Amino acid sequence: MSEGKTISGKPAEDKASLPAATPNENGWIPTTVWNRPFICCCLAGIFQYLGLQMSHGILSKYTESLGGDAVAIGIVTGLFAITAMGFKIISGPAIDAFDHKKILMIFMVVLGCAFFGCALSNSVEGVGASMLLRGLAQAFSGTVNLVLVAVYLPKDQFGKGIAYFGVAQAACQAIGPSISLSLSVYIGYKATYVIAGSLEVIGALLVLLINQPSRGTQKFRISMKSVIAKEAIVPMIILALTGIPYATILAFLVIDGMSKGVPQEQIGLFFTVFAIVTIVTRPFFGSLSDRVGAKKTLLPVLVVLAVSYALLPNVETLFGYCVVAVLNAIGTGTAMPVAQALAMKMVPQERYAAASNSCYIGNDLGFIFGPVISGWLVNMWGYSAMWYCMLIPCAITIAVLVLVKLPKGA
């Protein structure tokens, strides 16, 4: 398989060159999506995101079992995003300066320690502290993961490549929550968190399989430019606004479904359907965004996303939740990778860390405000009103895309 070429004068595996490609620090240029470093990133990502999705699947029920109410569940669910966003001030400049693979390995292990901490906790406060540690880990691991993927992709195939990387994440969504919800019934929440933490450690070891170097190109220096890429502000806003309702689903859908009579081990099917649809549709929409642009790709799927939240208050059966999962997957599952690809396309390689940082700051904002606001709405007006309120960020996202002019080719 032809993977890339060098510019050092040595024989290359493939003589073809793409104008949009940029050589990394050892002169290697990716000429195809399916090169070894990219595949290794996907393999490591599978273990990383499987552990994360297993944690998501049981966090709200685990917090509830420890005595937490809706507000406490919302706070605990969003706590990791606070430290994740706070440490973005350091993570972006660090990724610009140091070895990308070592950063990913170290903080995947820290992520595993956060899940081991959940297993050792006996109070809501203990779980909250573990989520803060998780946020520290994700400030680095999530950002550097996207940087690595971008380095190992041809620039004119970012939409396609990041979509395929997103398929690995979606595959974890297909099985992660269902596995953890089912496991927790038989072996308990604590043992399930031990398994999730172990998956992170295995994923860290898989990073060693990446054979191409990937180091930062700048000195470690904290500045606004190294933390946020102004070119990526629009993708950051899109990720924040679509992240608010998605974080709400992760925090409250299981509890809402169980309150309507859907058993705990069955409601996890929502996430399985969500992920299957994402796996099927994400590569198509990723390639479509490369051809027709992000705006034309995003506008119709955001309308579908809004419809899914309009239906949720009236759903009372497992079948109904699965229908919503299909619609929500088309919306959320497309918006996130297309926005990420848009951000990375709009900057040169030396600014990948800042663009990636901007994307995850958007995600963090969604996960900070989504569960907390939703928990307050549930206590005030109940689940139905809360789901209807999720139409607001969807509408604002559509308005932003309509009103803002994106650069040509984006």
CSV table of C-alpha atoms in Angstrom, one decimal:
chain,number,residue,atom,x,y,z
A,1,MET,CA,0.0,0.0,0.0
A,2,SER,CA,1.3,3.4,-0.9
A,3,GLU,CA,1.4,5.5,2.2
A,4,GLY,CA,3.6,8.6,1.5
A,5,LYS,CA,6.8,10.0,0.2
A,6,THR,CA,9.8,11.8,1.5
A,7,ILE,CA,11.5,14.9,0.3
A,8,SER,CA,15.0,14.1,1.5
A,9,GLY,CA,16.2,12.8,-1.8
A,10,LYS,CA,15.8,9.2,-0.8
A,11,PRO,CA,13.6,6.8,-2.8
A,12,ALA,CA,9.9,7.3,-2.0
A,13,GLU,CA,7.2,4.7,-1.8
A,14,ASP,CA,5.0,6.8,-4.1
A,15,LYS,CA,6.2,9.4,-6.6
A,16,ALA,CA,2.9,11.3,-6.6
A,17,SER,CA,2.6,14.5,-4.6
A,18,LEU,CA,-0.4,16.5,-3.5
A,19,PRO,CA,-0.1,20.3,-3.5
A,20,ALA,CA,-2.1,20.4,-0.3
A,21,ALA,CA,0.2,18.1,1.5
A,22,THR,CA,2.7,19.5,4.0
A,23,PRO,CA,5.8,17.5,5.1
A,24,ASN,CA,6.1,16.8,8.8
A,25,GLU,CA,9.3,17.3,10.7
A,26,ASN,CA,11.1,14.3,9.2
A,27,GLY,CA,10.1,15.2,5.6
A,28,TRP,CA,7.4,12.5,5.3
A,29,ILE,CA,4.3,13.5,3.3
A,30,PRO,CA,1.1,11.4,3.6
A,31,THR,CA,-0.4,10.7,0.1
A,32,THR,CA,-3.3,8.4,1.2
A,33,VAL,CA,-5.6,8.3,4.2
A,34,TRP,CA,-4.8,4.6,4.8
A,35,ASN,CA,-1.2,4.9,6.0
A,36,ARG,CA,0.2,3.0,9.0
A,37,PRO,CA,0.5,5.9,11.4
A,38,PHE,CA,-3.2,6.9,10.7
A,39,ILE,CA,-4.3,3.3,11.2
A,40,CYS,CA,-2.4,3.1,14.5
A,41,CYS,CA,-4.0,6.3,15.7
A,42,CYS,CA,-7.4,4.7,15.0
A,43,LEU,CA,-6.5,1.6,16.9
A,44,ALA,CA,-5.3,3.5,19.9
A,45,GLY,CA,-8.4,5.7,19.6
A,46,ILE,CA,-10.7,2.7,19.8
A,47,PHE,CA,-9.4,1.8,23.2
A,48,GLN,CA,-9.4,5.4,24.4
A,49,TYR,CA,-12.9,6.1,23.3
A,50,LEU,CA,-14.3,2.7,24.4
A,51,GLY,CA,-13.1,3.4,27.9
A,52,LEU,CA,-14.7,6.9,27.7
A,53,GLN,CA,-18.0,5.6,26.4
A,54,MET,CA,-18.2,3.0,29.1
A,55,SER,CA,-17.7,5.7,31.7
A,56,HIS,CA,-20.3,7.9,30.1
A,57,GLY,CA,-22.8,5.0,30.0
A,58,ILE,CA,-22.9,4.5,33.8
A,59,LEU,CA,-21.8,7.9,35.2
A,60,SER,CA,-25.3,9.3,35.8
A,61,LYS,CA,-26.6,6.0,37.3
A,62,TYR,CA,-23.5,5.6,39.5
A,63,THR,CA,-23.8,9.2,40.8
A,64,GLU,CA,-27.5,8.6,41.5
A,65,SER,CA,-26.7,5.4,43.3
A,66,LEU,CA,-24.3,7.4,45.6
A,67,GLY,CA,-27.1,9.7,46.5
A,68,GLY,CA,-26.9,12.4,43.8
A,69,ASP,CA,-30.0,14.3,42.6
A,70,ALA,CA,-30.5,15.7,39.1
A,71,VAL,CA,-28.4,18.8,39.8
A,72,ALA,CA,-25.6,16.7,41.3
A,73,ILE,CA,-25.7,14.4,38.2
A,74,GLY,CA,-25.5,17.4,35.9
A,75,ILE,CA,-22.5,18.9,37.9
A,76,VAL,CA,-20.6,15.7,38.0
A,77,THR,CA,-21.2,15.0,34.4
A,78,GLY,CA,-19.9,18.4,33.4
A,79,LEU,CA,-17.0,18.7,35.9
A,80,PHE,CA,-14.4,17.1,33.7
A,81,ALA,CA,-15.0,19.8,31.1
A,82,ILE,CA,-14.0,22.5,33.6
A,83,THR,CA,-10.5,21.2,34.1
A,84,ALA,CA,-10.3,20.1,30.4
A,85,MET,CA,-10.9,23.7,29.3
A,86,GLY,CA,-8.7,25.2,32.1
A,87,PHE,CA,-5.7,23.1,31.1
A,88,LYS,CA,-6.1,24.0,27.4
A,89,ILE,CA,-4.0,27.0,28.2
A,90,ILE,CA,-1.1,24.6,28.7
A,91,SER,CA,-1.9,21.7,26.4
A,92,GLY,CA,-1.9,23.7,23.2
A,93,PRO,CA,1.6,25.2,23.7
A,94,ALA,CA,2.9,21.8,25.0
A,95,ILE,CA,1.7,20.0,22.0
A,96,ASP,CA,3.3,22.6,19.8
A,97,ALA,CA,6.6,22.0,21.6
A,98,PHE,CA,6.9,18.4,22.6
A,99,ASP,CA,6.6,14.8,21.3
A,100,HIS,CA,3.0,14.2,20.3
A,101,LYS,CA,3.1,10.4,20.8
A,102,LYS,CA,4.6,10.7,24.3
A,103,ILE,CA,1.9,13.3,25.3
A,104,LEU,CA,-0.8,11.0,24.1
A,105,MET,CA,0.6,7.9,25.9
A,106,ILE,CA,1.1,9.8,29.3
A,107,PHE,CA,-2.4,11.3,29.4
A,108,MET,CA,-4.2,8.2,28.3
A,109,VAL,CA,-2.7,6.5,31.4
A,110,VAL,CA,-3.8,9.5,33.4
A,111,LEU,CA,-7.3,9.0,32.0
A,112,GLY,CA,-7.2,5.4,33.1
A,113,CYS,CA,-6.2,6.6,36.6
A,114,ALA,CA,-9.3,8.8,36.6
A,115,PHE,CA,-11.5,5.8,36.0
A,116,PHE,CA,-9.7,3.7,38.6
A,117,GLY,CA,-10.5,6.7,40.9
A,118,CYS,CA,-14.2,6.3,40.2
A,119,ALA,CA,-13.9,2.6,41.1
A,120,LEU,CA,-12.4,3.6,44.5
A,121,SER,CA,-14.9,6.3,45.2
A,122,ASN,CA,-17.7,5.9,47.8
A,123,SER,CA,-19.3,9.4,47.4
A,124,VAL,CA,-20.5,11.8,44.8
A,125,GLU,CA,-17.6,14.1,45.8
A,126,GLY,CA,-15.1,11.3,45.1
A,127,VAL,CA,-16.6,10.7,41.6
A,128,GLY,CA,-16.5,14.4,41.0
A,129,ALA,CA,-12.8,14.6,41.9
A,130,SER,CA,-12.1,11.7,39.5
A,131,MET,CA,-13.9,13.6,36.8
A,132,LEU,CA,-11.7,16.6,37.4
A,133,LEU,CA,-8.6,14.3,36.8
A,134,ARG,CA,-10.3,13.0,33.7
A,135,GLY,CA,-10.6,16.6,32.5
A,136,LEU,CA,-6.9,17.2,32.9
A,137,ALA,CA,-6.2,14.0,30.9
A,138,GLN,CA,-8.6,15.0,28.1
A,139,ALA,CA,-7.2,18.5,27.9
A,140,PHE,CA,-4.1,16.8,26.4
A,141,SER,CA,-5.2,13.5,25.0
A,142,GLY,CA,-8.2,14.7,22.9
A,143,THR,CA,-6.3,17.7,21.5
A,144,VAL,CA,-3.1,15.8,20.6
A,145,ASN,CA,-5.1,12.9,19.1
A,146,LEU,CA,-6.7,15.3,16.5
A,147,VAL,CA,-3.2,16.8,15.8
A,148,LEU,CA,-1.7,13.4,15.2
A,149,VAL,CA,-4.5,12.4,12.8
A,150,ALA,CA,-4.2,15.7,10.9
A,151,VAL,CA,-0.4,15.3,10.6
A,152,TYR,CA,-0.9,11.8,9.1
A,153,LEU,CA,-3.5,12.9,6.5
A,154,PRO,CA,-3.3,14.6,3.1
A,155,LYS,CA,-4.8,18.0,3.7
A,156,ASP,CA,-7.3,17.8,0.8
A,157,GLN,CA,-8.7,14.6,2.4
A,158,PHE,CA,-9.2,16.0,6.0
A,159,GLY,CA,-13.0,15.6,5.8
A,160,LYS,CA,-12.7,12.0,4.7
A,161,GLY,CA,-9.9,11.0,7.1
A,162,ILE,CA,-11.3,12.7,10.2
A,163,ALA,CA,-14.7,11.1,9.4
A,164,TYR,CA,-13.1,7.7,9.3
A,165,PHE,CA,-11.3,8.4,12.6
A,166,GLY,CA,-14.7,9.4,13.9
A,167,VAL,CA,-16.0,6.0,12.8
A,168,ALA,CA,-13.6,4.4,15.3
A,169,GLN,CA,-15.1,6.7,18.0
A,170,ALA,CA,-18.6,5.8,16.8
A,171,ALA,CA,-17.9,2.1,17.0
A,172,CYS,CA,-17.1,2.6,20.7
A,173,GLN,CA,-20.4,4.5,21.1
A,174,ALA,CA,-22.1,1.5,19.6
A,175,ILE,CA,-20.9,-0.9,22.3
A,176,GLY,CA,-19.5,1.2,25.1
A,177,PRO,CA,-22.6,2.4,27.0
A,178,SER,CA,-24.4,-0.9,26.4
A,179,ILE,CA,-21.4,-2.9,27.7
A,180,SER,CA,-21.1,-0.8,30.8
A,181,LEU,CA,-24.8,-0.7,31.6
A,182,SER,CA,-25.0,-4.5,31.2
A,183,LEU,CA,-21.8,-5.1,33.1
A,184,SER,CA,-22.8,-2.9,36.0
A,185,VAL,CA,-25.9,-5.1,36.5
A,186,TYR,CA,-23.7,-8.2,36.9
A,187,ILE,CA,-20.4,-7.0,38.4
A,188,GLY,CA,-21.3,-3.6,39.7
A,189,TYR,CA,-20.3,0.0,38.9
A,190,LYS,CA,-16.8,-0.2,40.5
A,191,ALA,CA,-15.6,-3.3,38.6
A,192,THR,CA,-16.9,-1.8,35.4
A,193,TYR,CA,-14.8,1.4,36.0
A,194,VAL,CA,-11.7,-0.8,36.5
A,195,ILE,CA,-12.3,-2.4,33.1
A,196,ALA,CA,-12.7,1.1,31.5
A,197,GLY,CA,-9.4,2.3,33.1
A,198,SER,CA,-7.6,-0.8,31.9
A,199,LEU,CA,-8.7,-0.1,28.3
A,200,GLU,CA,-7.0,3.3,28.5
A,201,VAL,CA,-3.7,1.7,29.5
A,202,ILE,CA,-3.9,-0.8,26.6
A,203,GLY,CA,-4.6,2.1,24.2
A,204,ALA,CA,-1.6,4.0,25.5
A,205,LEU,CA,0.6,1.0,24.7
A,206,LEU,CA,-0.8,0.8,21.1
A,207,VAL,CA,0.6,4.3,20.5
A,208,LEU,CA,4.0,2.7,20.4
A,209,LEU,CA,3.0,1.1,17.0
A,210,ILE,CA,3.1,4.5,15.3
A,211,ASN,CA,6.3,4.4,13.3
A,212,GLN,CA,6.5,8.1,12.1
A,213,PRO,CA,7.8,10.8,14.4
A,214,SER,CA,5.5,13.6,15.3
A,215,ARG,CA,7.0,16.4,17.3
A,216,GLY,CA,6.1,20.0,18.0
A,217,THR,CA,7.7,22.6,15.8
A,218,GLN,CA,7.8,25.6,18.2
A,219,LYS,CA,9.2,26.5,21.7
A,220,PHE,CA,7.0,26.1,24.7
A,221,ARG,CA,5.3,29.5,25.1
A,222,ILE,CA,1.9,30.3,26.4
A,223,SER,CA,0.1,32.9,24.4
A,224,MET,CA,-3.5,33.4,23.1
A,225,LYS,CA,-2.3,32.5,19.6
A,226,SER,CA,-1.1,29.1,20.8
A,227,VAL,CA,-4.3,28.4,22.8
A,228,ILE,CA,-7.0,29.4,20.3
A,229,ALA,CA,-6.8,29.8,16.5
A,230,LYS,CA,-8.9,32.7,15.5
A,231,GLU,CA,-9.5,31.0,12.1
A,232,ALA,CA,-11.3,28.2,14.0
A,233,ILE,CA,-13.7,30.3,15.9
A,234,VAL,CA,-16.7,29.3,13.8
A,235,PRO,CA,-16.0,25.6,14.1
A,236,MET,CA,-15.5,26.1,17.9
A,237,ILE,CA,-18.9,27.8,18.2
A,238,ILE,CA,-20.6,24.9,16.2
A,239,LEU,CA,-19.0,22.3,18.5
A,240,ALA,CA,-20.0,24.2,21.6
A,241,LEU,CA,-23.7,24.6,20.5
A,242,THR,CA,-24.1,21.0,19.3
A,243,GLY,CA,-22.2,19.8,22.3
A,244,ILE,CA,-24.7,21.3,24.8
A,245,PRO,CA,-27.6,19.0,23.8
A,246,TYR,CA,-25.4,16.0,23.2
A,247,ALA,CA,-23.9,16.3,26.7
A,248,THR,CA,-27.5,16.5,28.0
A,249,ILE,CA,-28.3,13.2,26.3
A,250,LEU,CA,-25.2,11.5,27.9
A,251,ALA,CA,-26.2,12.9,31.3
A,252,PHE,CA,-30.0,12.3,31.4
A,253,LEU,CA,-31.3,10.0,28.6
A,254,VAL,CA,-30.8,6.8,30.6
A,255,ILE,CA,-32.6,8.2,33.6
A,256,ASP,CA,-35.4,9.7,31.5
A,257,GLY,CA,-35.8,6.4,29.6
A,258,MET,CA,-35.9,4.3,32.8
A,259,SER,CA,-38.5,6.7,34.3
A,260,LYS,CA,-40.7,5.9,31.3
A,261,GLY,CA,-40.4,2.1,31.9
A,262,VAL,CA,-37.5,1.2,29.6
A,263,PRO,CA,-35.1,-1.1,31.5
A,264,GLN,CA,-31.6,0.0,32.1
A,265,GLU,CA,-30.0,-2.8,30.1
A,266,GLN,CA,-32.3,-1.9,27.1
A,267,ILE,CA,-32.0,1.9,27.0
A,268,GLY,CA,-28.3,1.4,26.1
A,269,LEU,CA,-29.6,0.3,22.7
A,270,PHE,CA,-30.1,4.1,22.0
A,271,PHE,CA,-26.3,4.5,22.0
A,272,THR,CA,-25.8,1.4,19.9
A,273,VAL,CA,-28.3,2.6,17.2
A,274,PHE,CA,-26.7,6.1,17.4
A,275,ALA,CA,-23.3,4.7,16.7
A,276,ILE,CA,-24.3,2.3,14.0
A,277,VAL,CA,-26.0,5.1,12.1
A,278,THR,CA,-22.9,7.3,12.7
A,279,ILE,CA,-20.6,4.6,11.4
A,280,VAL,CA,-22.7,4.3,8.2
A,281,THR,CA,-23.2,8.0,7.5
A,282,ARG,CA,-20.1,9.7,8.8
A,283,PRO,CA,-17.7,8.7,5.9
A,284,PHE,CA,-20.3,9.8,3.4
A,285,PHE,CA,-20.8,13.2,5.0
A,286,GLY,CA,-17.1,13.6,5.6
A,287,SER,CA,-16.3,13.1,1.9
A,288,LEU,CA,-19.3,15.3,1.0
A,289,SER,CA,-17.8,18.2,3.0
A,290,ASP,CA,-14.6,17.8,1.1
A,291,ARG,CA,-16.5,18.2,-2.2
A,292,VAL,CA,-19.2,20.7,-1.5
A,293,GLY,CA,-18.0,22.5,1.6
A,294,ALA,CA,-18.9,22.4,5.3
A,295,LYS,CA,-21.9,24.8,5.2
A,296,LYS,CA,-23.8,22.9,2.5
A,297,THR,CA,-23.1,19.7,4.4
A,298,LEU,CA,-24.1,21.0,7.9
A,299,LEU,CA,-27.3,22.9,7.3
A,300,PRO,CA,-29.6,20.0,6.4
A,301,VAL,CA,-28.2,17.7,9.1
A,302,LEU,CA,-28.7,20.4,11.8
A,303,VAL,CA,-32.4,20.5,10.8
A,304,VAL,CA,-32.5,16.8,11.3
A,305,LEU,CA,-30.8,17.2,14.7
A,306,ALA,CA,-33.4,19.7,15.8
A,307,VAL,CA,-36.2,17.3,14.9
A,308,SER,CA,-34.7,14.6,17.1
A,309,TYR,CA,-34.9,16.9,20.2
A,310,ALA,CA,-38.4,18.0,19.3
A,311,LEU,CA,-39.5,14.3,19.3
A,312,LEU,CA,-37.7,13.3,22.6
A,313,PRO,CA,-40.4,14.6,25.0
A,314,ASN,CA,-43.0,12.4,23.3
A,315,VAL,CA,-41.0,9.2,23.2
A,316,GLU,CA,-42.1,6.5,25.7
A,317,THR,CA,-40.9,3.2,24.1
A,318,LEU,CA,-37.6,1.7,23.2
A,319,PHE,CA,-38.5,1.8,19.5
A,320,GLY,CA,-39.2,5.6,19.8
A,321,TYR,CA,-35.8,6.1,21.4
A,322,CYS,CA,-34.2,4.2,18.6
A,323,VAL,CA,-35.9,6.4,16.0
A,324,VAL,CA,-34.6,9.5,17.8
A,325,ALA,CA,-31.1,7.9,17.9
A,326,VAL,CA,-31.1,7.6,14.1
A,327,LEU,CA,-32.0,11.3,13.6
A,328,ASN,CA,-29.6,12.4,16.4
A,329,ALA,CA,-26.8,10.4,14.9
A,330,ILE,CA,-27.2,12.0,11.5
A,331,GLY,CA,-27.0,15.5,13.1
A,332,THR,CA,-24.5,15.2,16.0
A,333,GLY,CA,-22.5,12.4,14.3
A,334,THR,CA,-22.0,14.6,11.2
A,335,ALA,CA,-21.6,18.1,12.8
A,336,MET,CA,-18.7,17.2,15.1
A,337,PRO,CA,-16.2,15.7,12.6
A,338,VAL,CA,-17.1,18.2,9.8
A,339,ALA,CA,-16.5,21.1,12.2
A,340,GLN,CA,-13.2,19.5,13.3
A,341,ALA,CA,-12.1,19.0,9.7
A,342,LEU,CA,-13.1,22.6,8.9
A,343,ALA,CA,-11.0,23.9,11.8
A,344,MET,CA,-7.9,21.9,10.7
A,345,LYS,CA,-8.3,22.9,7.0
A,346,MET,CA,-8.2,26.6,7.9
A,347,VAL,CA,-4.7,26.6,9.5
A,348,PRO,CA,-1.2,25.6,8.4
A,349,GLN,CA,0.4,22.6,10.0
A,350,GLU,CA,2.3,24.6,12.6
A,351,ARG,CA,-1.1,25.8,13.9
A,352,TYR,CA,-2.7,22.4,14.2
A,353,ALA,CA,-2.4,22.3,17.9
A,354,ALA,CA,-4.2,25.7,18.3
A,355,ALA,CA,-6.9,24.6,15.9
A,356,SER,CA,-7.4,21.3,17.7
A,357,ASN,CA,-7.4,23.1,21.0
A,358,SER,CA,-10.1,25.5,19.7
A,359,CYS,CA,-12.2,22.5,18.7
A,360,TYR,CA,-12.0,20.9,22.2
A,361,ILE,CA,-12.6,24.2,23.9
A,362,GLY,CA,-15.9,24.2,22.0
A,363,ASN,CA,-16.6,20.6,23.1
A,364,ASP,CA,-15.7,21.5,26.7
A,365,LEU,CA,-18.0,24.5,26.8
A,366,GLY,CA,-20.9,22.2,25.6
A,367,PHE,CA,-20.1,19.7,28.3
A,368,ILE,CA,-19.8,22.3,31.0
A,369,PHE,CA,-23.0,24.2,30.3
A,370,GLY,CA,-25.1,21.3,28.9
A,371,PRO,CA,-25.5,19.0,31.9
A,372,VAL,CA,-25.6,21.8,34.5
A,373,ILE,CA,-28.3,23.8,32.7
A,374,SER,CA,-30.2,20.7,31.9
A,375,GLY,CA,-30.1,19.5,35.5
A,376,TRP,CA,-31.5,22.9,36.6
A,377,LEU,CA,-34.2,22.7,33.9
A,378,VAL,CA,-35.2,19.1,35.0
A,379,ASN,CA,-35.6,20.3,38.6
A,380,MET,CA,-37.6,23.3,37.5
A,381,TRP,CA,-39.9,22.0,34.7
A,382,GLY,CA,-39.2,18.3,34.2
A,383,TYR,CA,-37.6,16.3,31.3
A,384,SER,CA,-40.0,17.2,28.6
A,385,ALA,CA,-39.4,20.9,28.9
A,386,MET,CA,-35.7,20.3,29.1
A,387,TRP,CA,-35.6,18.4,25.8
A,388,TYR,CA,-37.6,21.2,24.1
A,389,CYS,CA,-35.1,23.7,25.3
A,390,MET,CA,-32.3,21.8,23.4
A,391,LEU,CA,-33.9,23.2,20.2
A,392,ILE,CA,-32.4,26.6,21.2
A,393,PRO,CA,-28.7,25.8,20.6
A,394,CYS,CA,-29.7,23.9,17.4
A,395,ALA,CA,-31.4,27.0,16.1
A,396,ILE,CA,-28.5,29.3,17.0
A,397,THR,CA,-26.0,26.9,15.2
A,398,ILE,CA,-28.1,27.1,12.0
A,399,ALA,CA,-28.2,30.9,12.3
A,400,VAL,CA,-24.4,31.1,12.7
A,401,LEU,CA,-23.9,29.0,9.6
A,402,VAL,CA,-26.3,31.0,7.5
A,403,LEU,CA,-24.9,34.4,8.6
A,404,VAL,CA,-21.2,33.7,8.5
A,405,LYS,CA,-19.3,33.5,5.3
A,406,LEU,CA,-16.7,30.8,5.3
A,407,PRO,CA,-13.4,30.9,3.2
A,408,LYS,CA,-13.5,29.5,-0.3
A,409,GLY,CA,-12.9,25.8,-0.3
A,410,ALA,CA,-13.9,25.4,3.4
